[in-house]
Amino acid sequence: MFSVEERDGLRDRLIQFAEADDAVTGAALTGSQSTGHSDRWSDTDLVLAVRGELAVPLSRWTQWLHGELDALHHWDLPADRRIIRVFLLPGWLEVDLTFCPEEEFGPRGPQWRTIFGEERTLAPFPQADRDTLIGLAWHHALHAHICIRRGREWQAEYWISTLRDHVIALACLRLGYAAVHAKGAHLLPAIMTAPLEATLVRSVAESELRRALKSAVTVLTDELEQTDSRLAARLIPMLAELGGESQE
C-alpha cells in the first residue's frame, strides 16, 4: 500500500500540473483532505475548472497520468456536465479528478478547499430522496422473496444485501448523517446497527436466505416506524408477508 508521503507527493504533482495547464482555471481539493480530516488511507480528490470543452484537457491529463505517473486503469463517473475520472496508480493510490466547466467550479458541500481560481456560488448537492429509498427498500424485499421462491439464490442474496444498504441510508438521512455510500454509517448508534448483523447472508441455502430476509424486513419496518409512521402503517402488514416462513 502507498505511504502518506507518496500520496501527498502525488497531490503536489497534480496541483503543479494543474497550475501549468492553460485550460485549467481553478483547482480545489475535496474529500477529507480538504478539511484536514484525512488519515493514512485517504485518497486524493481534485476538482479542476476547465475553460472551454472538457475533452481536450481530459485526454491530456489521462495521457499524463498513464505516461508519467504509471496509472494502471481509469474509469468515468458521469455527473451532469462534469466528468469524474477515477485513476488507479501503483501502490493502490486512488486519484479522483473532476473536470467541470468554469461556471460550475465551487463548493456544493463542506468538503472543499480552493487552491486557485474563482469560486462560483452553487446550490448544494441534494440529499438522498427518502421516498426513493423507501421504494427501493420494499422493491428489494419483494424481489428477494421472489428470487428465493424461484431458486435464484445469488440474486436473492444481492437483493437482501442491497436492502440492508437502503435501510442504513434511511437511518443516516433521518439523523442528519451522510447517506450516500454509507458514509455516515459509522455514526449510527449501536442500538440501530446491532440488529443489522442478523441481515448478513451466511450462505445461499434457502433456509439461510429466508432467515436473512426476515431479519432485513424487521430492521426495515423498525426504520419505517421512525421515518414515516403513517406510511409504515400501510406497508408493514405487507412486508410481514415477505418476512414470513411460508413456503406457499
Coordinates of N, CA and C in Angstrom, one line a residue:
M1 N 0.8 -1.2 0.0 CA 0.0 0.0 0.0 C 0.9 1.3 0.0
F2 N 0.3 2.3 -0.5 CA 1.0 3.6 -0.6 C 1.3 4.2 0.8
S3 N 2.3 5.0 0.9 CA 2.6 5.7 2.1 C 1.9 7.1 2.1
V4 N 1.8 7.8 3.2 CA 1.3 9.1 3.3 C 2.1 10.1 2.5
E5 N 3.4 9.9 2.6 CA 4.4 10.7 1.8 C 4.2 10.6 0.3
E6 N 4.0 9.3 -0.1 CA 3.7 9.1 -1.6 C 2.4 9.8 -2.0
R7 N 1.4 9.6 -1.2 CA 0.1 10.3 -1.6 C 0.2 11.8 -1.6
D8 N 0.9 12.4 -0.6 CA 1.0 13.8 -0.6 C 1.9 14.3 -1.7
G9 N 2.9 13.6 -2.0 CA 3.8 14.0 -3.1 C 3.0 13.9 -4.4
L10 N 2.2 12.9 -4.6 CA 1.3 12.8 -5.8 C 0.4 14.0 -5.9
R11 N -0.3 14.4 -4.8 CA -1.2 15.5 -4.7 C -0.5 16.8 -5.2
D12 N 0.8 17.0 -4.7 CA 1.5 18.2 -5.1 C 1.8 18.2 -6.6
R13 N 2.1 17.0 -7.1 CA 2.4 17.0 -8.6 C 1.2 17.3 -9.4
L14 N 0.0 16.8 -8.9 CA -1.2 17.1 -9.6 C -1.5 18.6 -9.6
I15 N -1.3 19.2 -8.5 CA -1.5 20.7 -8.4 C -0.6 21.4 -9.3
Q16 N 0.7 21.1 -9.3 CA 1.7 21.7 -10.2 C 1.3 21.6 -11.6
F17 N 0.8 20.4 -12.0 CA 0.4 20.2 -13.4 C -0.8 21.0 -13.7
A18 N -1.7 21.2 -12.8 CA -2.9 22.0 -13.0 C -2.5 23.5 -13.2
E19 N -1.6 23.9 -12.3 CA -1.2 25.3 -12.4 C -0.5 25.6 -13.8
A20 N 0.1 24.6 -14.4 CA 0.8 24.8 -15.6 C -0.1 24.6 -16.8
D21 N -1.3 24.2 -16.6 CA -2.2 23.8 -17.7 C -3.1 25.1 -18.0
D22 N -2.9 25.6 -19.2 CA -3.6 26.9 -19.6 C -5.1 26.7 -19.7
A23 N -5.6 25.5 -19.9 CA -7.0 25.2 -19.9 C -7.7 25.1 -18.6
V24 N -6.9 25.0 -17.5 CA -7.4 24.8 -16.2 C -7.3 26.2 -15.5
T25 N -8.5 26.7 -15.1 CA -8.6 28.0 -14.5 C -8.8 27.9 -13.0
G26 N -9.0 26.8 -12.4 CA -9.2 26.6 -11.0 C -9.0 25.2 -10.5
A27 N -8.6 25.1 -9.3 CA -8.4 23.7 -8.7 C -8.8 23.8 -7.3
A28 N -9.4 22.7 -6.8 CA -9.8 22.6 -5.4 C -9.7 21.2 -4.9
L29 N -9.3 21.0 -3.7 CA -9.4 19.7 -3.0 C -10.8 19.5 -2.4
T30 N -11.3 18.3 -2.6 CA -12.5 17.9 -1.9 C -12.2 16.6 -1.1
G31 N -13.2 16.1 -0.5 CA -13.0 14.9 0.4 C -12.3 15.3 1.7
S32 N -11.8 14.3 2.4 CA -11.2 14.5 3.7 C -10.0 15.4 3.7
Q33 N -9.2 15.4 2.6 CA -8.0 16.2 2.6 C -8.3 17.7 2.5
S34 N -9.5 18.0 2.1 CA -9.9 19.4 2.1 C -10.3 20.0 3.4
T35 N -10.6 19.2 4.4 CA -11.0 19.6 5.7 C -10.0 19.3 6.8
G36 N -8.9 18.7 6.4 CA -7.9 18.4 7.5 C -8.2 17.1 8.2
H37 N -9.1 16.3 7.8 CA -9.5 15.1 8.5 C -9.1 13.9 7.8
S38 N -8.1 14.0 6.9 CA -7.6 12.8 6.2 C -6.9 11.9 7.1
D39 N -6.8 10.6 6.8 CA -6.0 9.7 7.6 C -5.1 8.9 6.7
R40 N -4.5 7.9 7.2 CA -3.5 7.1 6.5 C -4.1 6.5 5.2
W41 N -5.4 6.3 5.1 CA -6.0 5.6 4.0 C -6.7 6.5 3.0
S42 N -6.7 7.8 3.2 CA -7.5 8.7 2.4 C -6.9 8.8 1.0
D43 N -7.8 8.9 0.0 CA -7.3 9.1 -1.4 C -7.3 10.6 -1.7
T44 N -7.0 10.9 -3.0 CA -6.9 12.3 -3.4 C -8.1 12.6 -4.3
D45 N -8.8 13.7 -3.9 CA -9.9 14.2 -4.8 C -9.6 15.6 -5.2
L46 N -9.6 15.8 -6.5 CA -9.2 17.1 -7.0 C -10.3 17.6 -8.1
V47 N -10.8 18.8 -7.9 CA -11.7 19.3 -8.9 C -11.0 20.4 -9.7
L48 N -11.1 20.3 -11.0 CA -10.5 21.2 -12.0 C -11.5 22.0 -12.8
A49 N -11.4 23.3 -12.7 CA -12.3 24.1 -13.6 C -11.6 24.2 -14.9
V50 N -12.4 24.0 -16.0 CA -11.8 23.9 -17.3 C -12.5 25.0 -18.2
R51 N -11.6 25.7 -18.9 CA -12.1 26.7 -19.9 C -12.4 26.0 -21.2
G52 N -13.6 26.2 -21.7 CA -14.0 25.5 -23.0 C -14.4 24.1 -22.8
E53 N -14.2 23.3 -23.9 CA -14.6 21.9 -23.9 C -13.7 21.1 -22.9
L54 N -14.3 20.1 -22.3 CA -13.6 19.3 -21.4 C -12.7 18.2 -22.1
A55 N -13.1 17.8 -23.3 CA -12.5 16.7 -23.9 C -10.9 16.8 -24.1
V56 N -10.4 17.9 -24.5 CA -9.0 18.1 -24.8 C -8.2 18.0 -23.5
P57 N -8.5 18.8 -22.4 CA -7.7 18.6 -21.2 C -7.9 17.2 -20.5
L58 N -9.1 16.7 -20.7 CA -9.4 15.4 -20.1 C -8.4 14.3 -20.8
S59 N -8.3 14.4 -22.1 CA -7.4 13.5 -22.8 C -5.9 13.7 -22.4
R60 N -5.5 15.0 -22.3 CA -4.2 15.4 -21.9 C -3.8 14.9 -20.5
W61 N -4.7 15.1 -19.6 CA -4.4 14.6 -18.2 C -4.4 13.1 -18.1
T62 N -5.2 12.4 -18.9 CA -5.2 11.0 -18.9 C -3.9 10.4 -19.4
Q63 N -3.4 11.0 -20.5 CA -2.2 10.6 -21.1 C -1.0 10.8 -20.1
W64 N -1.1 11.9 -19.4 CA 0.0 12.3 -18.4 C 0.0 11.3 -17.3
L65 N -1.2 11.0 -16.7 CA -1.2 10.1 -15.6 C -0.8 8.7 -16.0
H66 N -1.1 8.2 -17.2 CA -0.7 6.9 -17.6 C 0.8 6.9 -18.0
G67 N 1.2 8.0 -18.7 CA 2.6 8.0 -19.2 C 3.6 8.4 -18.1
E68 N 3.3 9.4 -17.3 CA 4.3 9.9 -16.3 C 4.1 9.3 -14.9
L69 N 2.9 9.0 -14.5 CA 2.6 8.5 -13.2 C 2.2 7.0 -13.1
D70 N 2.3 6.4 -14.3 CA 2.2 4.9 -14.4 C 0.8 4.5 -13.9
A71 N -0.3 5.2 -14.2 CA -1.6 4.8 -13.9 C -1.9 3.4 -14.5
L72 N -2.6 2.6 -13.8 CA -2.9 1.2 -14.2 C -4.2 1.1 -14.9
H73 N -5.2 2.0 -14.5 CA -6.5 1.9 -15.0 C -7.3 3.2 -14.7
H74 N -8.3 3.5 -15.5 CA -9.2 4.6 -15.2 C -10.6 4.3 -15.7
W75 N -11.5 4.9 -15.0 CA -12.9 4.8 -15.5 C -13.6 6.1 -15.1
D76 N -14.8 6.3 -15.8 CA -15.5 7.6 -15.7 C -16.8 7.4 -14.9
L77 N -17.1 8.4 -14.1 CA -18.4 8.5 -13.4 C -19.1 9.8 -13.9
P78 N -20.0 9.7 -14.9 CA -20.6 10.9 -15.4 C -21.4 11.6 -14.3
A79 N -21.4 12.9 -14.4 CA -22.1 13.7 -13.4 C -22.6 15.0 -14.0
D80 N -23.7 15.0 -14.7 CA -24.3 16.1 -15.4 C -23.2 16.6 -16.4
R81 N -22.8 17.9 -16.3 CA -21.8 18.4 -17.3 C -20.4 18.1 -16.8
R82 N -20.2 17.6 -15.6 CA -18.9 17.3 -15.1 C -18.5 15.8 -15.5
I83 N -17.3 15.6 -15.5 CA -16.8 14.2 -15.7 C -15.8 13.9 -14.5
I84 N -16.1 12.8 -13.8 CA -15.3 12.4 -12.7 C -14.5 11.2 -13.2
R85 N -13.2 11.4 -13.4 CA -12.3 10.3 -13.9 C -11.5 9.7 -12.8
V86 N -11.7 8.5 -12.5 CA -11.0 7.8 -11.3 C -9.9 7.0 -11.8
F87 N -8.7 7.3 -11.3 CA -7.4 6.6 -11.7 C -6.9 5.7 -10.5
L88 N -6.4 4.6 -10.9 CA -5.6 3.7 -10.0 C -4.2 3.7 -10.4
L89 N -3.3 4.0 -9.4 CA -1.9 4.1 -9.6 C -1.2 3.0 -8.8
P90 N 0.0 2.7 -9.0 CA 0.7 1.7 -8.2 C 0.6 2.0 -6.7
G91 N 0.6 0.9 -6.0 CA 0.5 1.0 -4.5 C -0.9 1.3 -4.0
W92 N -1.9 1.1 -4.9 CA -3.3 1.4 -4.6 C -3.5 2.8 -4.3
L93 N -2.8 3.7 -5.0 CA -3.1 5.1 -4.9 C -4.3 5.4 -5.8
E94 N -5.3 6.0 -5.2 CA -6.5 6.4 -6.0 C -6.6 7.9 -6.1
V95 N -6.8 8.3 -7.4 CA -7.0 9.7 -7.6 C -8.3 9.9 -8.3
D96 N -9.2 10.8 -7.8 CA -10.4 11.1 -8.4 C -10.4 12.6 -8.9
L97 N -10.3 12.7 -10.2 CA -10.2 14.0 -10.8 C -11.6 14.4 -11.4
T98 N -12.1 15.5 -11.0 CA -13.4 16.0 -11.5 C -13.1 17.2 -12.5
F99 N -13.5 17.0 -13.7 CA -13.3 18.1 -14.7 C -14.7 18.8 -14.9
C100 N -14.7 20.1 -14.6 CA -16.0 20.8 -14.7 C -15.9 22.1 -15.4
P101 N -16.9 22.6 -16.1 CA -16.9 23.9 -16.7 C -16.6 25.0 -15.6
E102 N -16.0 26.1 -16.1 CA -15.7 27.1 -15.1 C -16.9 27.6 -14.3
E103 N -18.0 27.7 -14.9 CA -19.2 28.2 -14.2 C -19.7 27.2 -13.2
E104 N -19.2 26.0 -13.1 CA -19.7 25.0 -12.1 C -18.6 24.8 -11.1
F105 N -17.6 25.6 -11.0 CA -16.5 25.5 -10.1 C -16.8 26.2 -8.8
G106 N -17.1 25.4 -7.8 CA -17.5 26.0 -6.5 C -18.0 24.9 -5.5
P107 N -17.9 25.2 -4.2 CA -18.4 24.2 -3.3 C -19.9 23.9 -3.3
R108 N -20.2 22.6 -3.2 CA -21.6 22.2 -3.1 C -21.8 21.5 -1.7
G109 N -20.8 21.5 -0.9 CA -20.9 20.9 0.4 C -19.7 21.4 1.2
P110 N -19.5 20.9 2.5 CA -18.5 21.4 3.4 C -17.1 20.9 3.0
Q111 N -17.0 19.9 2.2 CA -15.7 19.3 1.9 C -15.1 20.0 0.6
W112 N -14.5 21.1 0.8 CA -14.0 21.9 -0.3 C -12.9 22.8 0.2
R113 N -11.8 22.9 -0.5 CA -10.7 23.9 -0.3 C -10.1 24.3 -1.6
T114 N -10.4 25.6 -1.9 CA -9.9 26.1 -3.2 C -8.4 26.3 -3.1
I115 N -7.7 25.9 -4.2 CA -6.2 26.0 -4.2 C -5.9 27.3 -5.1
F116 N -6.6 27.4 -6.2 CA -6.5 28.6 -7.0 C -7.8 28.7 -7.9
G117 N -8.1 29.9 -8.4 CA -9.2 30.0 -9.2 C -10.4 30.7 -8.5
E118 N -11.4 31.1 -9.3 CA -12.5 31.9 -8.7 C -13.7 30.9 -8.5
E119 N -14.1 30.9 -7.2 CA -15.3 30.0 -6.9 C -16.6 30.7 -7.3
R120 N -17.5 29.8 -7.8 CA -18.9 30.3 -8.0 C -19.7 29.9 -6.8
T121 N -20.8 30.6 -6.7 CA -21.8 30.2 -5.6 C -22.8 29.2 -6.2
L122 N -22.8 28.0 -5.7 CA -23.6 26.9 -6.3 C -24.5 26.4 -5.2
A123 N -25.6 25.8 -5.7 CA -26.6 25.1 -4.8 C -25.9 23.8 -4.3
P124 N -26.1 23.5 -3.0 CA -25.5 22.2 -2.5 C -26.1 21.0 -3.2
F125 N -25.3 19.9 -3.2 CA -25.8 18.7 -3.8 C -27.1 18.2 -3.0
P126 N -28.1 17.7 -3.6 CA -29.3 17.3 -2.9 C -29.0 16.0 -2.1
Q127 N -29.7 15.9 -0.9 CA -29.5 14.7 -0.2 C -30.3 13.6 -0.9
A128 N -30.1 12.4 -0.4 CA -30.8 11.2 -1.0 C -32.3 11.5 -0.7
D129 N -33.1 11.0 -1.6 CA -34.6 11.2 -1.5 C -35.2 10.1 -0.7
R130 N -35.9 10.4 0.4 CA -36.4 9.5 1.3 C -37.4 8.5 0.7
D131 N -38.3 9.1 -0.1 CA -39.3 8.2 -0.7 C -38.7 7.2 -1.7
T132 N -37.7 7.7 -2.4 CA -37.0 6.8 -3.3 C -36.3 5.6 -2.6
L133 N -35.7 6.0 -1.5 CA -35.0 4.9 -0.6 C -36.1 3.9 -0.1
I134 N -37.2 4.4 0.4 CA -38.2 3.6 0.9 C -38.8 2.7 -0.3
G135 N -39.0 3.3 -1.4 CA -39.4 2.5 -2.6 C -38.5 1.4 -3.0
L136 N -37.2 1.8 -3.0 CA -36.2 0.7 -3.3 C -36.1 -0.4 -2.3
A137 N -36.3 0.0 -1.0 CA -36.3 -1.0 0.1 C -37.4 -2.0 -0.1
W138 N -38.6 -1.5 -0.2 CA -39.7 -2.6 -0.4 C -39.6 -3.3 -1.7
H139 N -39.1 -2.7 -2.7 CA -38.9 -3.3 -4.0 C -37.9 -4.5 -3.8
H140 N -36.8 -4.2 -3.1 CA -35.8 -5.2 -3.0 C -36.2 -6.4 -2.1
A141 N -37.0 -6.0 -1.0 CA -37.6 -7.1 -0.2 C -38.5 -8.0 -1.0
L142 N -39.3 -7.4 -1.8 CA -40.2 -8.2 -2.7 C -39.4 -9.1 -3.6
H143 N -38.4 -8.5 -4.3 CA -37.7 -9.3 -5.3 C -36.8 -10.4 -4.6
A144 N -36.3 -10.1 -3.4 CA -35.6 -11.1 -2.7 C -36.5 -12.3 -2.4
H145 N -37.7 -12.0 -2.0 CA -38.7 -13.1 -1.7 C -39.0 -13.9 -2.9
I146 N -39.2 -13.2 -4.1 CA -39.5 -13.9 -5.3 C -38.3 -14.7 -5.8
C147 N -37.1 -14.2 -5.7 CA -35.9 -15.0 -6.1 C -35.7 -16.2 -5.2
I148 N -36.0 -16.1 -4.0 CA -36.0 -17.3 -3.1 C -37.0 -18.4 -3.6
R149 N -38.2 -17.9 -3.9 CA -39.2 -18.8 -4.4 C -38.7 -19.5 -5.8
R150 N -38.0 -18.7 -6.6 CA -37.6 -19.2 -7.9 C -36.3 -20.0 -7.9
G151 N -35.7 -20.1 -6.7 CA -34.5 -20.8 -6.6 C -33.3 -20.1 -7.1
R152 N -33.4 -18.8 -7.2 CA -32.3 -17.9 -7.7 C -31.5 -17.4 -6.5
E153 N -30.7 -18.2 -5.9 CA -30.1 -17.9 -4.6 C -29.2 -16.7 -4.6
W154 N -28.3 -16.6 -5.6 CA -27.4 -15.5 -5.6 C -28.1 -14.2 -5.9
Q155 N -29.1 -14.2 -6.7 CA -29.8 -12.9 -6.9 C -30.6 -12.5 -5.7
A156 N -31.1 -13.5 -4.9 CA -31.8 -13.2 -3.7 C -30.8 -12.6 -2.7
E157 N -29.6 -13.2 -2.6 CA -28.5 -12.6 -1.7 C -28.3 -11.1 -2.1
Y158 N -28.2 -10.9 -3.4 CA -28.0 -9.5 -3.9 C -29.0 -8.5 -3.4
W159 N -30.3 -8.9 -3.5 CA -31.4 -8.1 -3.1 C -31.4 -7.8 -1.6
I160 N -31.1 -8.9 -0.8 CA -31.1 -8.8 0.6 C -30.0 -7.8 1.1
S161 N -28.8 -8.0 0.5 CA -27.7 -7.1 0.9 C -28.0 -5.7 0.5
T162 N -28.6 -5.4 -0.7 CA -28.8 -4.1 -1.1 C -30.0 -3.5 -0.3
L163 N -30.9 -4.3 0.1 CA -32.0 -3.8 1.0 C -31.4 -3.3 2.3
R164 N -30.4 -4.0 2.9 CA -29.8 -3.5 4.1 C -29.1 -2.2 3.8
D165 N -28.5 -2.0 2.7 CA -27.8 -0.7 2.3 C -28.8 0.4 2.4
H166 N -30.0 0.2 1.9 CA -31.0 1.3 1.9 C -31.6 1.6 3.3
V167 N -31.7 0.6 4.1 CA -32.1 0.8 5.5 C -31.0 1.7 6.2
I168 N -29.8 1.4 6.0 CA -28.7 2.2 6.5 C -28.8 3.7 6.0
A169 N -29.0 3.8 4.7 CA -29.2 5.2 4.1 C -30.4 5.9 4.7
L170 N -31.5 5.2 4.9 CA -32.6 5.9 5.6 C -32.3 6.3 7.0
A171 N -31.6 5.5 7.7 CA -31.3 5.9 9.1 C -30.4 7.1 9.1
C172 N -29.4 7.1 8.2 CA -28.4 8.2 8.2 C -29.2 9.5 7.8
L173 N -30.1 9.4 6.8 CA -30.8 10.5 6.3 C -31.7 11.1 7.5
R174 N -32.3 10.2 8.2 CA -33.2 10.7 9.3 C -32.4 11.4 10.4
L175 N -31.2 10.9 10.7 CA -30.4 11.5 11.7 C -29.4 12.6 11.3
G176 N -29.5 12.9 10.0 CA -28.7 14.1 9.5 C -27.3 13.7 9.2
Y177 N -27.0 12.4 8.9 CA -25.6 12.0 8.6 C -25.6 11.8 7.0
A178 N -24.4 11.7 6.5 CA -24.2 11.5 5.1 C -24.8 10.1 4.7
A179 N -25.7 10.1 3.7 CA -26.4 8.9 3.4 C -25.9 8.1 2.2
V180 N -25.1 8.8 1.4 CA -24.6 8.1 0.2 C -23.4 7.3 0.5
H181 N -23.3 6.1 0.0 CA -22.2 5.1 0.1 C -21.9 4.8 1.6
A182 N -23.0 4.9 2.4 CA -22.8 4.6 3.9 C -21.8 5.4 4.6
K183 N -21.6 6.6 4.1 CA -20.5 7.5 4.7 C -20.8 7.9 6.1
G184 N -22.1 7.9 6.5 CA -22.4 8.2 7.9 C -22.7 7.0 8.7
A185 N -22.6 5.8 8.2 CA -23.0 4.6 8.9 C -22.2 4.4 10.2
H186 N -20.9 4.8 10.3 CA -20.2 4.6 11.5 C -20.6 5.5 12.6
L187 N -21.5 6.5 12.3 CA -22.0 7.4 13.3 C -23.3 6.9 13.9
L188 N -23.9 5.9 13.3 CA -25.2 5.4 13.8 C -25.0 4.7 15.2
P189 N -25.9 4.9 16.1 CA -25.8 4.2 17.4 C -25.9 2.7 17.3
A190 N -25.3 2.1 18.3 CA -25.2 0.6 18.3 C -26.6 0.0 18.3
I191 N -27.6 0.7 19.0 CA -28.9 0.1 19.1 C -29.6 0.0 17.7
M192 N -29.0 0.8 16.7 CA -29.6 0.6 15.4 C -28.7 -0.3 14.5
T193 N -27.4 -0.3 14.7 CA -26.6 -1.2 13.9 C -26.5 -2.6 14.3
A194 N -26.7 -2.9 15.6 CA -26.6 -4.3 16.1 C -27.6 -5.2 15.4
P195 N -28.9 -4.8 15.2 CA -29.8 -5.7 14.5 C -29.4 -5.9 13.0
L196 N -28.6 -5.1 12.4 CA -28.2 -5.3 11.1 C -27.4 -6.5 10.9
E197 N -26.7 -6.9 11.9 CA -25.8 -8.1 11.8 C -26.6 -9.3 11.4
A198 N -27.8 -9.4 11.9 CA -28.6 -10.6 11.6 C -29.1 -10.6 10.1
T199 N -28.9 -9.5 9.4 CA -29.3 -9.4 8.0 C -28.2 -9.9 7.1
L200 N -27.0 -10.2 7.6 CA -25.9 -10.7 6.8 C -26.2 -12.1 6.3
V201 N -26.0 -12.4 5.1 CA -26.3 -13.7 4.5 C -25.1 -14.6 4.7
R202 N -25.2 -15.7 5.4 CA -24.0 -16.5 5.7 C -23.8 -17.6 4.7
S203 N -24.9 -18.0 4.0 CA -24.8 -18.9 2.9 C -26.0 -18.7 2.0
V204 N -26.0 -19.4 0.8 CA -27.1 -19.3 -0.1 C -28.1 -20.4 0.0
A205 N -28.0 -21.1 1.1 CA -29.1 -22.1 1.4 C -30.4 -21.5 1.6
E206 N -31.5 -22.1 1.1 CA -32.8 -21.4 1.1 C -33.2 -21.0 2.5
S207 N -32.9 -21.9 3.5 CA -33.3 -21.5 4.9 C -32.5 -20.3 5.4
E208 N -31.3 -20.2 5.0 CA -30.5 -19.0 5.4 C -30.9 -17.8 4.7
L209 N -31.3 -17.9 3.5 CA -31.8 -16.7 2.7 C -33.1 -16.2 3.4
R210 N -34.0 -17.2 3.7 CA -35.2 -16.8 4.3 C -35.0 -16.1 5.7
R211 N -34.1 -16.7 6.5 CA -33.8 -16.1 7.8 C -33.2 -14.7 7.6
A212 N -32.3 -14.4 6.7 CA -31.7 -13.1 6.5 C -32.7 -12.1 6.0
L213 N -33.6 -12.6 5.1 CA -34.7 -11.7 4.6 C -35.6 -11.3 5.7
K214 N -36.0 -12.3 6.5 CA -36.9 -11.9 7.7 C -36.2 -10.9 8.6
S215 N -34.9 -11.0 8.8 CA -34.2 -10.0 9.6 C -34.2 -8.7 8.9
A216 N -33.9 -8.7 7.6 CA -33.9 -7.4 6.9 C -35.2 -6.7 6.9
V217 N -36.3 -7.5 6.7 CA -37.6 -6.9 6.8 C -37.9 -6.3 8.2
T218 N -37.4 -7.0 9.2 CA -37.6 -6.5 10.6 C -36.9 -5.1 10.8
V219 N -35.7 -5.0 10.3 CA -35.0 -3.7 10.5 C -35.6 -2.7 9.6
L220 N -36.1 -3.1 8.5 CA -36.8 -2.1 7.6 C -38.0 -1.6 8.2
T221 N -38.8 -2.4 8.8 CA -40.1 -2.0 9.4 C -39.8 -1.1 10.7
D222 N -38.8 -1.5 11.4 CA -38.4 -0.6 12.6 C -38.0 0.8 12.1
E223 N -37.2 0.9 11.0 CA -36.8 2.2 10.5 C -38.0 2.9 9.9
L224 N -38.9 2.2 9.2 CA -40.1 2.9 8.7 C -40.9 3.5 9.8
E225 N -41.1 2.9 10.9 CA -41.8 3.4 12.0 C -41.3 4.7 12.5
Q226 N -40.0 4.9 12.4 CA -39.3 6.1 12.9 C -39.3 7.2 11.7
T227 N -39.2 6.7 10.5 CA -39.1 7.6 9.4 C -40.4 8.2 9.0
D228 N -41.4 7.4 8.8 CA -42.7 7.8 8.4 C -43.8 6.8 8.9
S229 N -44.3 7.2 10.1 CA -45.2 6.2 10.8 C -46.5 6.0 10.0
R230 N -47.0 7.0 9.3 CA -48.2 6.8 8.5 C -48.0 5.8 7.4
L231 N -46.9 6.0 6.6 CA -46.6 5.1 5.6 C -46.3 3.7 6.1
A232 N -45.6 3.6 7.3 CA -45.3 2.4 7.9 C -46.5 1.6 8.2
A233 N -47.6 2.2 8.6 CA -48.8 1.5 9.0 C -49.4 0.8 7.7
R234 N -49.2 1.4 6.5 CA -49.7 0.8 5.3 C -48.8 -0.3 4.8
L235 N -47.5 -0.2 5.0 CA -46.5 -1.1 4.4 C -46.2 -2.3 5.3
I236 N -46.2 -2.1 6.6 CA -45.7 -3.2 7.5 C -46.5 -4.4 7.3
P237 N -47.9 -4.4 7.3 CA -48.6 -5.7 7.1 C -48.2 -6.4 5.8
M238 N -47.9 -5.7 4.8 CA -47.5 -6.4 3.5 C -46.0 -6.9 3.6
L239 N -45.2 -6.1 4.3 CA -43.8 -6.6 4.5 C -43.8 -7.8 5.3
A240 N -44.7 -7.9 6.3 CA -44.7 -9.1 7.1 C -44.9 -10.4 6.3
E241 N -45.7 -10.3 5.2 CA -45.9 -11.4 4.4 C -44.5 -11.9 3.8
L242 N -43.7 -10.9 3.4 CA -42.4 -11.3 2.8 C -41.4 -11.9 3.8
G243 N -41.6 -11.5 5.1 CA -40.6 -12.0 6.1 C -41.1 -13.2 6.8
G244 N -42.2 -13.8 6.3 CA -42.7 -15.0 6.9 C -42.0 -16.2 6.5
E245 N -42.3 -17.3 7.1 CA -41.6 -18.6 6.7 C -42.4 -19.5 5.8
S246 N -43.5 -19.0 5.3 CA -44.4 -19.8 4.4 C -43.7 -20.2 3.2
Q247 N -43.9 -21.4 2.7 CA -43.3 -21.9 1.5 C -44.3 -21.9 0.3
E248 N -45.5 -21.3 0.6 CA -46.6 -21.3 -0.4 C -46.1 -20.5 -1.6

